[in-house]
């Protein structure tokens, strides 16, 4: 069997472990629950290895996003893969959190949700000007959250050098909002 076909089969196995939860958190949304994949040791490891491979540009079609100075994770499920990637890439980890959670001085960005707006924050001293930042979250949907985080990183004078997600809902075209940046996702729906 060719390596490309083995890779596709492996990704198909991973996809089967993501659980669809209809009408969560509200009616009409099909929530992609990754806890069913995370609890499976081999699948968790395969997901992390695929992300690292893509970041280091070793996968066919992978995104060459290295060298990276810092990994930024988006609350809250970006805190699952973000620190693991930071550890493996040998960088620090910087959390972006929802309003009111970070204790020191912050920069803020507000962004549109389906109903109303929300605010994300980063510590003002979390990144140095010019640092190259990889942004990590579990899932790319409309791209509004990731786009807001790229603005936050820009406010500190740092540069986004790529985005990685475990899951991408391609039909929502979130990638279009992240135009110009390399984007890598493991499982596409
Ligand atoms: P968006 O800003 O639309 O790209 O939404 C991305 C954020 O919302 C991520 O942090 C996801 O964890 C969460 N999210 C959005 N849609 C879903 C979904 N269908 N299933 C699971 N998480 C979702």
XYZ file of C-alpha atoms and ligand atoms in Angstrom:
212
model
C 0.000 0.000 0.000
C 1.333 3.439 -0.867
C 2.196 5.856 1.928
C -0.417 8.336 0.695
C -3.209 5.731 0.950
C -2.059 4.635 4.429
C -2.114 8.290 5.482
C -5.686 8.708 4.176
C -6.843 5.575 5.989
C -5.259 6.777 9.216
C -6.988 10.145 8.924
C -10.278 8.356 8.246
C -9.806 6.387 11.473
C -9.203 9.633 13.371
C -12.293 11.209 11.806
C -14.451 8.348 13.047
C -13.398 9.162 16.610
C -14.761 12.728 16.510
C -18.300 12.566 17.883
C -21.101 14.649 16.377
C -23.393 16.061 19.054
C -26.479 17.583 17.428
C -28.083 20.721 18.880
C -25.171 21.571 21.233
C -24.705 24.216 22.602
C -27.893 25.283 20.826
C -30.377 24.020 18.295
C -29.086 23.679 14.736
C -25.359 23.362 15.650
C -23.637 20.015 15.181
C -20.900 20.129 17.798
C -17.688 18.298 16.913
C -16.723 16.629 20.198
C -13.005 15.775 20.172
C -12.921 14.242 23.672
C -13.674 10.847 22.087
C -10.476 11.158 20.014
C -8.345 12.617 22.825
C -8.986 9.707 25.182
C -7.582 7.245 22.650
C -3.799 7.242 23.225
C -2.785 6.232 19.673
C -5.124 8.736 18.053
C -4.062 11.586 20.318
C -0.419 10.831 19.499
C -1.170 10.557 15.757
C -2.973 13.930 15.837
C -0.063 15.644 17.592
C 2.475 14.039 15.239
C 0.487 15.132 12.180
C 0.349 18.716 13.432
C 4.072 18.793 14.225
C 4.873 17.236 10.842
C 2.842 19.880 9.061
C 4.417 22.711 11.016
C 7.874 21.449 10.261
C 6.913 21.167 6.602
C 7.599 17.470 6.340
C 4.117 16.355 5.251
C 3.081 16.411 1.621
C 1.034 19.585 1.251
C 2.096 20.613 4.742
C 2.565 24.186 5.749
C 6.074 25.448 6.217
C 5.490 27.643 9.224
C 8.823 27.236 11.076
C 10.813 28.878 12.613
C 8.414 29.746 15.375
C 9.230 31.802 18.475
C 6.006 31.307 20.450
C 2.836 29.221 20.353
C -0.418 31.035 21.157
C -3.391 28.880 22.242
C -6.996 30.078 22.184
C -9.205 29.408 25.243
C -10.210 26.850 25.957
C -9.628 23.928 23.621
C -6.525 25.567 22.150
C -5.019 24.766 25.558
C -5.151 21.041 24.774
C -2.877 20.935 21.712
C -1.131 24.319 22.105
C 1.168 23.459 25.044
C 2.000 20.017 23.579
C 3.068 21.644 20.297
C 5.023 24.340 22.151
C 6.887 21.656 24.107
C 7.718 19.657 20.983
C 8.733 22.732 18.968
C 10.831 24.073 21.845
C 8.908 27.347 22.224
C 7.014 29.040 25.036
C 3.237 28.958 25.326
C 1.015 32.057 25.496
C -2.695 31.831 26.384
C -5.359 34.019 24.777
C -8.279 34.095 27.209
C -11.818 35.325 27.452
C -12.352 38.748 29.039
C -11.524 39.091 32.722
C -9.453 35.924 33.182
C -5.878 37.228 32.759
C -4.532 38.878 35.939
C -2.093 41.486 34.590
C -2.444 44.261 31.990
C -4.001 43.110 28.724
C -4.700 44.046 25.124
C -8.244 43.282 24.002
C -10.053 42.543 20.794
C -13.792 42.244 20.298
C -15.241 40.004 17.627
C -18.627 39.087 16.224
C -20.402 35.943 17.330
C -23.562 34.631 15.739
C -25.505 36.690 18.295
C -23.647 39.714 19.712
C -19.920 40.143 20.354
C -17.264 38.680 22.630
C -13.883 39.883 23.891
C -10.539 38.045 23.912
C -7.441 39.183 25.805
C -3.682 38.639 25.849
C -1.153 39.930 28.386
C 0.564 43.064 27.080
C 3.995 41.598 27.808
C 3.227 38.102 26.445
C 4.961 38.628 23.084
C 7.935 40.671 21.900
C 7.693 42.838 18.777
C 8.802 40.838 15.737
C 8.305 37.419 17.320
C 6.902 34.757 14.984
C 3.794 33.164 16.401
C 1.927 29.927 15.641
C -1.765 30.076 16.603
C -3.401 26.841 17.811
C -7.066 25.980 18.322
C -9.082 22.774 18.184
C -11.457 23.751 15.401
C -11.791 26.257 12.555
C -15.421 27.149 11.855
C -16.212 30.652 10.490
C -12.667 31.857 11.256
C -13.904 34.817 13.332
C -12.070 33.725 16.486
C -8.760 33.032 14.744
C -8.982 36.315 12.820
C -9.563 38.209 16.103
C -6.519 36.507 17.653
C -4.356 37.525 14.689
C -5.388 41.151 15.382
C -4.453 40.754 19.046
C -1.018 39.421 18.106
C -0.590 42.324 15.680
C -1.366 44.795 18.489
C 1.722 43.537 20.346
C 3.862 43.953 17.233
C 4.365 40.207 16.785
C 3.745 38.318 13.526
C 1.454 35.370 12.888
C 3.339 32.764 10.885
C 0.567 30.160 10.720
C -2.594 28.625 12.171
C -3.153 24.985 13.078
C -6.408 23.234 13.958
C -7.314 19.626 14.594
C -10.670 20.041 12.804
C -11.770 22.329 9.956
C -15.394 22.791 8.909
C -14.537 23.573 5.293
C -18.093 24.501 4.257
C -17.919 27.554 6.571
C -14.915 28.885 4.624
C -13.050 30.090 7.720
C -9.810 29.957 5.725
C -11.000 32.890 3.622
C -10.883 35.109 6.747
C -7.276 34.061 7.364
C -6.172 34.976 3.862
C -2.449 35.296 3.428
C -1.507 33.119 6.406
C -0.614 29.429 6.150
C -3.441 27.324 7.637
C -3.161 23.618 8.447
C -5.912 21.308 9.713
C -5.749 17.553 10.271
C -9.399 16.534 9.816
C -11.612 18.282 7.240
C -15.415 18.073 7.121
P -15.151 30.289 14.606
O -14.772 31.609 15.229
O -16.524 30.331 13.982
O -14.095 29.778 13.660
O -15.317 29.259 15.792
C -14.205 28.659 16.335
C -14.347 28.392 17.814
O -15.640 27.927 18.186
C -13.378 27.308 18.205
O -12.748 27.688 19.410
C -14.214 26.059 18.352
O -13.801 25.319 19.456
C -15.652 26.549 18.519
N -16.606 25.902 17.582
C -17.279 26.511 16.586
N -18.094 25.671 15.940
C -17.924 24.462 16.530
C -18.481 23.148 16.302
N -19.381 22.896 15.335
N -18.058 22.137 17.091
C -17.136 22.360 18.064
N -16.604 23.565 18.329
C -16.983 24.618 17.583
